[in-house]
Short mmCIF file of C-alpha atoms and ligand atoms in Angstrom, two decimals:
data_model
loop_
_atom_site.label_atom_id
_atom_site.label_comp_id
_atom_site.label_asym_id
_atom_site.label_seq_id
_atom_site.Cartn_x
_atom_site.Cartn_y
_atom_site.Cartn_z
CA UNK A 26 4.45 17.03 -55.80
CA UNK A 27 2.16 14.25 -54.62
CA UNK A 28 3.66 11.24 -52.89
CA UNK A 29 3.84 8.52 -55.52
CA UNK A 30 5.34 5.73 -53.49
CA UNK A 31 3.18 2.74 -52.82
CA UNK A 32 5.07 1.02 -50.06
CA UNK A 33 3.58 1.05 -46.62
CA UNK A 34 7.18 1.11 -45.42
CA UNK A 35 7.51 4.65 -46.63
CA UNK A 36 4.81 5.89 -44.30
CA UNK A 37 5.26 3.52 -41.39
CA UNK A 38 9.01 3.42 -41.19
CA UNK A 39 9.37 7.14 -41.66
CA UNK A 40 7.70 7.65 -38.32
CA UNK A 41 10.56 5.81 -36.60
CA UNK A 42 13.49 8.08 -35.88
CA UNK A 43 16.68 6.91 -37.58
CA UNK A 44 14.81 4.69 -40.08
CA UNK A 45 17.08 3.96 -43.03
CA UNK A 46 16.88 3.45 -46.76
CA UNK A 47 19.62 2.18 -49.05
CA UNK A 48 19.98 1.74 -52.79
CA UNK A 49 22.47 1.71 -55.67
CA UNK A 50 22.67 1.72 -59.47
CA UNK A 51 25.33 -0.01 -61.49
CA UNK A 52 27.98 2.17 -63.15
CA UNK A 53 27.63 0.31 -66.44
CA UNK A 54 26.54 1.49 -69.88
CA UNK A 55 27.12 5.04 -71.05
CA UNK A 56 25.06 6.72 -68.35
CA UNK A 57 22.05 6.49 -66.08
CA UNK A 58 18.96 6.85 -68.25
CA UNK A 59 15.44 8.18 -68.11
CA UNK A 60 14.15 4.81 -66.81
CA UNK A 61 16.59 4.56 -63.91
CA UNK A 62 16.18 8.29 -63.24
CA UNK A 63 12.39 8.00 -62.87
CA UNK A 64 12.18 4.48 -61.47
CA UNK A 65 14.92 4.97 -58.90
CA UNK A 66 16.76 8.28 -58.55
CA UNK A 67 13.72 10.56 -58.19
CA UNK A 68 12.37 8.27 -55.50
CA UNK A 69 15.72 8.28 -53.70
CA UNK A 70 15.59 12.03 -53.60
CA UNK A 71 12.17 11.87 -51.95
CA UNK A 72 13.25 9.25 -49.42
CA UNK A 73 16.30 11.24 -48.31
CA UNK A 74 13.91 13.84 -46.88
CA UNK A 75 12.49 11.38 -44.38
CA UNK A 76 15.10 8.70 -43.86
CA UNK A 77 18.72 8.24 -42.92
CA UNK A 78 19.68 7.46 -46.52
CA UNK A 79 22.61 5.48 -47.97
CA UNK A 80 23.24 5.55 -51.72
CA UNK A 81 26.17 3.74 -53.21
CA UNK A 82 27.75 2.85 -56.52
CA UNK A 83 27.87 -0.95 -56.95
CA UNK A 84 31.20 -1.23 -58.76
CA UNK A 85 31.69 -4.83 -57.57
CA UNK A 86 28.47 -5.71 -59.39
CA UNK A 87 29.74 -3.92 -62.50
CA UNK A 88 32.54 -6.48 -63.00
CA UNK A 89 30.09 -9.40 -63.27
CA UNK A 90 30.14 -8.63 -67.01
CA UNK A 91 33.29 -7.82 -69.01
CA UNK A 92 34.46 -4.26 -68.41
CA UNK A 93 37.27 -1.90 -69.29
CA UNK A 94 39.18 -0.67 -66.19
CA UNK A 95 39.62 2.93 -67.40
CA UNK A 96 35.96 3.13 -68.37
CA UNK A 97 34.87 1.71 -65.04
CA UNK A 98 36.85 4.35 -63.11
CA UNK A 99 35.23 7.04 -65.20
CA UNK A 100 31.76 5.50 -64.90
CA UNK A 101 31.95 5.36 -61.10
CA UNK A 102 32.67 9.10 -60.87
CA UNK A 103 30.05 9.87 -63.52
CA UNK A 104 27.42 7.86 -61.65
CA UNK A 105 28.26 9.64 -58.37
CA UNK A 106 27.99 12.98 -60.18
CA UNK A 107 24.63 11.96 -61.67
CA UNK A 108 23.30 10.99 -58.23
CA UNK A 109 24.19 14.46 -56.94
CA UNK A 110 23.03 16.32 -60.05
CA UNK A 111 19.72 14.41 -59.85
CA UNK A 112 19.17 15.68 -56.32
CA UNK A 113 21.05 13.50 -53.82
CA UNK A 114 22.47 15.81 -51.21
CA UNK A 115 25.81 14.40 -50.01
CA UNK A 116 25.55 16.43 -46.80
CA UNK A 117 22.28 14.76 -45.94
CA UNK A 118 22.69 11.27 -47.44
CA UNK A 119 25.70 8.98 -47.23
CA UNK A 120 27.17 8.51 -50.70
CA UNK A 121 29.86 5.89 -51.25
CA UNK A 122 31.47 3.34 -53.56
CA UNK A 123 30.77 -0.32 -52.78
CA UNK A 124 34.37 -1.56 -53.20
CA UNK A 125 35.51 0.97 -50.56
CA UNK A 126 33.53 -0.93 -47.94
CA UNK A 127 34.97 -4.47 -47.82
CA UNK A 128 32.23 -5.63 -45.42
CA UNK A 129 29.92 -6.03 -48.47
CA UNK A 130 32.03 -8.90 -49.82
CA UNK A 131 32.60 -10.35 -46.37
CA UNK A 132 28.89 -10.62 -45.61
CA UNK A 133 28.16 -11.83 -49.14
CA UNK A 134 30.28 -14.92 -48.50
CA UNK A 135 28.28 -15.81 -45.40
CA UNK A 136 25.00 -15.35 -47.30
CA UNK A 137 26.25 -17.39 -50.27
CA UNK A 138 26.68 -20.28 -47.86
CA UNK A 139 22.97 -19.96 -47.00
CA UNK A 140 21.75 -19.84 -50.62
CA UNK A 141 20.62 -22.83 -52.68
CA UNK A 142 21.99 -23.33 -56.20
CA UNK A 143 18.44 -23.63 -57.54
CA UNK A 144 17.40 -20.46 -55.73
CA UNK A 145 20.26 -18.46 -57.27
CA UNK A 146 19.81 -19.84 -60.78
CA UNK A 147 16.09 -19.06 -60.80
CA UNK A 148 16.72 -15.29 -60.72
CA UNK A 149 15.30 -13.71 -63.89
CA UNK A 150 18.17 -11.26 -64.33
CA UNK A 151 20.71 -14.09 -64.10
CA UNK A 152 18.78 -16.12 -66.67
CA UNK A 153 18.51 -13.14 -69.05
CA UNK A 154 22.09 -11.99 -68.72
CA UNK A 155 23.64 -15.44 -68.90
CA UNK A 156 21.48 -16.31 -71.93
CA UNK A 157 22.73 -13.19 -73.74
CA UNK A 158 26.39 -14.20 -73.85
CA UNK A 159 25.68 -17.94 -74.02
CA UNK A 160 25.35 -19.94 -70.78
CA UNK A 161 29.00 -21.12 -70.91
CA UNK A 162 30.42 -17.62 -70.99
CA UNK A 163 28.52 -16.47 -67.90
CA UNK A 164 30.80 -16.06 -64.87
CA UNK A 165 29.97 -17.29 -61.38
CA UNK A 166 29.77 -13.60 -60.37
CA UNK A 167 26.61 -13.26 -62.40
CA UNK A 168 25.06 -16.13 -60.43
CA UNK A 169 26.07 -14.70 -57.06
CA UNK A 170 25.16 -11.10 -58.03
CA UNK A 171 21.84 -11.04 -56.11
CA UNK A 172 23.52 -12.48 -53.01
CA UNK A 173 26.04 -9.62 -53.01
CA UNK A 174 23.06 -7.32 -53.44
CA UNK A 175 21.44 -8.91 -50.37
CA UNK A 176 24.64 -8.25 -48.40
CA UNK A 177 24.70 -4.62 -49.63
CA UNK A 178 21.25 -4.17 -48.19
CA UNK A 179 21.31 -6.20 -44.98
CA UNK A 180 24.55 -4.65 -43.69
CA UNK A 181 22.75 -1.33 -43.20
CA UNK A 182 19.57 -2.71 -41.58
CA UNK A 183 17.38 -0.49 -43.79
CA UNK A 184 13.60 -0.30 -43.52
CA UNK A 185 13.24 0.30 -47.26
CA UNK A 186 15.03 -0.13 -50.56
CA UNK A 187 13.87 2.31 -53.27
CA UNK A 188 14.14 0.55 -56.66
CA UNK A 189 12.30 0.08 -59.97
CA UNK A 190 9.94 -2.81 -60.65
CA UNK A 191 12.62 -5.10 -62.12
CA UNK A 192 14.48 -5.32 -58.80
CA UNK A 193 11.54 -6.78 -56.89
CA UNK A 194 12.78 -10.35 -57.23
CA UNK A 195 16.20 -9.47 -55.81
CA UNK A 196 14.63 -7.75 -52.81
CA UNK A 197 12.45 -10.82 -52.29
CA UNK A 198 15.59 -13.01 -52.23
CA UNK A 199 17.19 -10.57 -49.77
CA UNK A 200 14.19 -10.94 -47.47
CA UNK A 201 14.30 -14.75 -47.75
CA UNK A 202 18.02 -14.86 -46.92
CA UNK A 203 17.58 -12.50 -43.96
CA UNK A 204 14.70 -14.57 -42.60
CA UNK A 205 16.63 -17.80 -43.07
CA UNK A 206 19.71 -16.42 -41.30
CA UNK A 207 17.63 -15.01 -38.44
CA UNK A 208 15.83 -18.31 -38.03
CA UNK A 209 19.04 -20.31 -38.01
CA UNK A 210 21.34 -18.09 -35.98
CA UNK A 211 19.03 -15.72 -34.09
CA UNK A 212 17.63 -12.27 -34.84
CA UNK A 213 20.32 -10.36 -36.75
CA UNK A 214 18.91 -8.63 -39.83
CA UNK A 215 15.97 -6.29 -40.33
CA UNK A 216 13.66 -7.54 -43.10
CA UNK A 217 13.59 -4.69 -45.65
CA UNK A 218 10.64 -3.59 -47.80
CA UNK A 219 10.98 -2.60 -51.45
CA UNK A 220 9.91 1.01 -52.09
CA UNK A 221 8.59 1.05 -55.65
CA UNK A 222 7.03 4.17 -57.18
CA UNK A 223 3.38 3.90 -58.21
CA UNK A 224 4.09 5.80 -61.42
CA UNK A 225 7.35 5.35 -63.34
CA UNK A 226 8.49 1.99 -61.90
CA UNK A 227 8.80 0.57 -65.41
CA UNK A 228 9.53 3.08 -68.16
CA UNK A 229 9.42 1.47 -71.59
CA UNK A 230 11.80 1.69 -74.54
CA UNK A 231 10.68 4.55 -76.81
CA UNK A 232 11.16 2.48 -79.95
CA UNK A 233 10.08 -0.89 -78.59
CA UNK A 234 7.39 -0.27 -75.99
CA UNK A 235 7.15 -3.98 -75.26
CA UNK A 236 10.55 -3.85 -73.51
CA UNK A 237 11.67 -1.77 -70.54
CA UNK A 238 13.99 1.15 -71.22
CA UNK A 239 17.44 -0.26 -70.52
CA UNK A 240 21.06 0.61 -71.14
CA UNK A 241 21.24 -2.55 -73.22
CA UNK A 242 18.50 -1.24 -75.55
CA UNK A 243 18.60 -2.56 -79.11
CA UNK A 244 18.16 0.88 -80.69
CA UNK A 245 19.88 3.99 -79.26
CA UNK A 246 16.74 5.99 -80.11
CA UNK A 247 14.71 3.98 -77.62
CA UNK A 248 16.86 5.16 -74.70
CA UNK A 249 17.31 8.66 -73.29
CA UNK A 250 20.58 8.95 -71.39
CA UNK A 251 21.09 11.61 -68.74
CA UNK A 252 24.11 12.70 -70.80
CA UNK A 253 22.06 13.34 -73.98
CA UNK A 254 22.03 16.83 -75.53
CA UNK A 255 18.79 18.83 -75.65
CA UNK A 256 18.56 18.04 -79.34
CA UNK A 257 18.92 14.29 -78.80
CA UNK A 258 16.32 14.29 -76.00
CA UNK A 259 13.78 16.18 -78.12
CA UNK A 260 14.42 14.05 -81.19
CA UNK A 261 14.04 10.76 -79.32
CA UNK A 262 10.73 11.82 -77.76
CA UNK A 263 9.36 13.19 -81.03
CA UNK A 264 10.25 9.99 -82.86
CA UNK A 265 8.89 7.67 -80.13
CA UNK A 266 6.79 4.82 -81.50
CA UNK A 267 3.12 5.44 -80.80
CA UNK A 268 0.20 3.16 -81.40
CA UNK A 269 -2.52 2.70 -83.98
CA UNK A 270 -5.38 5.15 -83.78
CA UNK A 271 -5.19 8.79 -82.75
CA UNK A 272 -6.86 8.99 -79.37
CA UNK A 273 -4.66 9.96 -76.41
CA UNK A 274 -5.66 7.63 -73.61
CA UNK A 275 -3.91 5.50 -70.97
CA UNK A 276 -4.13 1.82 -71.83
CA UNK A 277 -1.04 -0.21 -71.09
CA UNK A 278 -2.19 -3.20 -73.16
CA UNK A 279 -3.66 -1.57 -76.26
CA UNK A 280 -1.58 1.63 -76.27
CA UNK A 281 1.77 0.91 -74.62
CA UNK A 282 3.64 3.65 -76.53
CA UNK A 283 1.24 6.49 -75.69
CA UNK A 284 0.78 5.20 -72.14
CA UNK A 285 4.55 5.30 -71.69
CA UNK A 286 4.69 8.93 -72.85
CA UNK A 287 1.83 9.80 -70.49
CA UNK A 288 3.71 8.15 -67.63
CA UNK A 289 6.89 10.11 -68.37
CA UNK A 290 4.83 13.30 -68.62
CA UNK A 291 3.18 12.58 -65.29
CA UNK A 292 6.43 11.89 -63.43
CA UNK A 293 8.20 14.95 -64.84
CA UNK A 294 5.35 17.38 -64.15
CA UNK A 295 3.69 15.88 -61.05
CA UNK A 296 0.32 16.01 -62.85
CA UNK A 297 -1.85 12.88 -62.71
CA UNK A 298 -2.24 10.81 -65.88
CA UNK A 299 -6.00 11.52 -65.73
CA UNK A 300 -5.41 15.28 -65.79
CA UNK A 301 -2.99 15.01 -68.69
CA UNK A 302 -5.41 12.87 -70.72
CA UNK A 303 -8.16 15.44 -70.10
CA UNK A 304 -5.84 18.25 -71.16
CA UNK A 305 -5.06 16.53 -74.48
CA UNK A 306 -8.59 15.44 -75.34
CA UNK A 307 -9.17 15.91 -79.06
CA UNK A 308 -5.48 16.62 -79.74
CA UNK A 309 -3.05 14.51 -81.79
CA UNK A 310 -0.13 12.36 -80.64
CA UNK A 311 2.15 14.99 -82.18
CA UNK A 312 0.95 17.67 -79.74
CA UNK A 313 1.71 15.47 -76.78
CA UNK A 314 5.17 14.64 -78.12
CA UNK A 315 6.15 18.24 -78.85
CA UNK A 316 5.11 19.36 -75.35
CA UNK A 317 6.74 16.38 -73.66
CA UNK A 318 9.97 16.97 -75.59
CA UNK A 319 10.12 20.49 -74.17
CA UNK A 320 9.30 19.34 -70.63
CA UNK A 321 11.97 16.64 -70.78
CA UNK A 322 14.62 19.05 -72.06
CA UNK A 323 13.77 21.54 -69.31
CA UNK A 324 13.97 18.84 -66.70
CA UNK A 325 16.98 16.83 -67.86
CA UNK A 326 19.14 19.63 -69.31
CA UNK A 327 20.12 21.04 -65.89
CA UNK A 328 20.86 17.52 -64.56
CA UNK A 329 23.24 16.92 -67.48
CA UNK A 330 24.94 20.31 -67.09
CA UNK A 331 25.37 19.94 -63.34
CA UNK A 332 26.86 16.46 -63.88
CA UNK A 333 29.54 17.81 -66.15
CA UNK A 334 30.36 20.63 -63.72
CA UNK A 335 30.83 18.10 -60.94
CA UNK A 336 33.02 15.95 -63.17
CA UNK A 337 35.31 18.92 -63.75
CA UNK A 338 36.55 18.47 -60.19
CA UNK A 339 37.22 14.73 -59.73
CA UNK A 340 39.35 15.32 -56.61
CA UNK A 341 36.41 16.92 -54.85
CA UNK A 342 34.15 14.01 -55.85
CA UNK A 343 36.72 11.47 -54.66
CA UNK A 344 37.03 13.26 -51.31
CA UNK A 345 33.28 13.22 -50.89
CA UNK A 346 33.11 9.50 -51.69
CA UNK A 347 35.93 8.74 -49.23
CA UNK A 348 34.05 10.57 -46.49
CA UNK A 349 30.89 8.62 -47.35
CA UNK A 350 32.74 5.29 -47.26
CA UNK A 351 34.11 6.01 -43.78
CA UNK A 352 30.60 6.72 -42.54
CA UNK A 353 29.18 3.63 -44.27
CA UNK A 354 31.89 1.41 -42.73
CA UNK A 355 30.95 2.54 -39.25
CA UNK A 356 27.49 1.07 -39.79
CA UNK A 357 28.50 -1.95 -41.89
CA UNK A 358 31.10 -3.19 -39.45
CA UNK A 359 28.60 -3.44 -36.59
CA UNK A 360 26.31 -5.76 -38.59
CA UNK A 361 29.18 -7.80 -39.99
CA UNK A 362 30.73 -8.35 -36.54
CA UNK A 363 27.39 -9.57 -35.24
CA UNK A 364 26.82 -11.90 -38.22
CA UNK A 365 30.36 -13.34 -37.92
CA UNK A 366 29.90 -13.99 -34.25
CA UNK A 367 26.47 -15.60 -34.82
CA UNK A 368 27.80 -18.10 -37.38
CA UNK A 369 30.55 -19.12 -34.95
CA UNK A 370 33.69 -17.28 -36.06
CA UNK A 371 36.16 -16.52 -33.26
CA UNK A 372 36.65 -12.82 -32.60
CA UNK A 373 39.79 -11.62 -34.39
CA UNK A 374 40.82 -9.08 -31.79
P1 ATP B 425 20.52 -3.41 -67.48
O1 ATP B 425 20.44 -3.04 -68.92
O2 ATP B 425 21.88 -3.93 -67.06
O3 ATP B 425 19.38 -4.26 -66.98
P2 ATP B 425 19.23 -1.06 -66.59
O4 ATP B 425 19.36 -0.08 -67.66
O5 ATP B 425 17.98 -1.83 -66.48
O6 ATP B 425 20.45 -2.06 -66.66
P3 ATP B 425 19.93 -0.73 -63.84
O7 ATP B 425 21.25 -0.11 -63.57
O8 ATP B 425 19.84 -2.21 -63.73
O9 ATP B 425 19.43 -0.26 -65.24
O10 ATP B 425 18.84 -0.11 -62.87
C1 ATP B 425 19.08 0.86 -61.90
C2 ATP B 425 17.80 1.17 -61.13
O11 ATP B 425 16.87 1.78 -62.02
C3 ATP B 425 17.06 -0.02 -60.56
O12 ATP B 425 16.45 0.35 -59.35
C4 ATP B 425 16.01 -0.35 -61.59
O13 ATP B 425 14.90 -0.99 -61.05
C5 ATP B 425 15.67 1.04 -62.11
N1 ATP B 425 15.30 0.98 -63.53
C6 ATP B 425 16.08 0.56 -64.55
N2 ATP B 425 15.42 0.64 -65.73
C7 ATP B 425 14.20 1.15 -65.44
C8 ATP B 425 13.06 1.46 -66.23
N3 ATP B 425 13.06 1.28 -67.53
N4 ATP B 425 11.98 1.98 -65.62
C9 ATP B 425 11.96 2.18 -64.28
N5 ATP B 425 13.00 1.89 -63.48
C10 ATP B 425 14.11 1.37 -64.03
N1 LTN B 426 20.94 -4.71 -58.97
C1 LTN B 426 20.71 -3.28 -58.78
C2 LTN B 426 21.91 -2.55 -58.26
C3 LTN B 426 22.16 -2.87 -56.82
C4 LTN B 426 21.29 -2.54 -55.72
C5 LTN B 426 21.95 -3.04 -54.56
C6 LTN B 426 20.07 -1.88 -55.63
C7 LTN B 426 23.22 -3.53 -56.31
N2 LTN B 426 23.12 -3.63 -54.96
C8 LTN B 426 21.38 -2.88 -53.32
C9 LTN B 426 19.49 -1.75 -54.35
C10 LTN B 426 20.15 -2.24 -53.20
C11 LTN B 426 20.35 -2.67 -60.14
O1 LTN B 426 19.92 -1.58 -60.16
N3 LTN B 426 20.54 -3.34 -61.22
#
């Protein structure tokens, strides 16, 4: 497959031995979905080939909105299983749960003390999520969410952070906080680059192509979960909203629905959008949908089946996550100790 990542960091950093990447996806909603799979997970799989990779499950972030404890436990294992089923190799990459590494919260506190109120409240995700439940019901955790995310990242001194388009602003804040800290207390943190795929960084809702595909989608038919059955996947693609006219062409403005399907097709097959458009010249939207439905089922079916196999052995998954956390702590503790010393805390031992 061609390399679809735009970031210079991917090429430059990969030449440095030991260069790291780190990323995570929240264990909320029913499952990871086609958007997070293409915008993030597939890119993680590519980065693990070239980098010392850390992938974690941000369970601390998951409690910034109301959650059910039993469901959260289940969702953390399911997310870990989906990472592995999607191609993360736990022998090669370090896979862990955020709450198992207390250094994340410890560094977050230090960074919170470097963040302005205005700066935190300007974050788009905070504004969207707090507006949804009414501003008064939003917890302080939602406001400090991106600062915890900055701590997640900076602890591991990564060169790159593979994420979808919507996380750009949080990575920008992370860079600002790192620069501010370094300026104030001396060189401590590496300034990380976002690694955003050129194709697939913003997959749209299949029913509402003005919005991104999201676990909080308004219609379940707009969202393909990695847990969906073959029948559900095929049905959702075949009933995707397309645009006026009949011509299959890539035009994000005038034809967002068809362009979204072409993007999904391109990511799943590795063909360029141009080649796909040429292949479907003179054909109807229906042809494209039928073929894409089959491609998606072939691609996502095995990921779903492997996830459920992995979930059949939760003890094995837990053991793997414990091993990952021990490895992650070895790295995190070095950065935290340095940051604590730089701000003026006395050594504890
Ligand atoms: P929420 O509904 O809470 O915003 P979400 O469904 O958008 O959640 P996240 O868990 O926030 O998904 O995202 C996990 C990762 O997947 C992030 O790196 C994000 O940028 C990426 N991602 C999420 N949705 C999409 C999408 N529609 N297209 C491409 N990438 C996406
Ligand atoms: N906010 C991210 C999840 C996340 C993350 C991170 C991603 C939490 N900490 C650190 C990259 C690096 C999201 O996907 N919604």
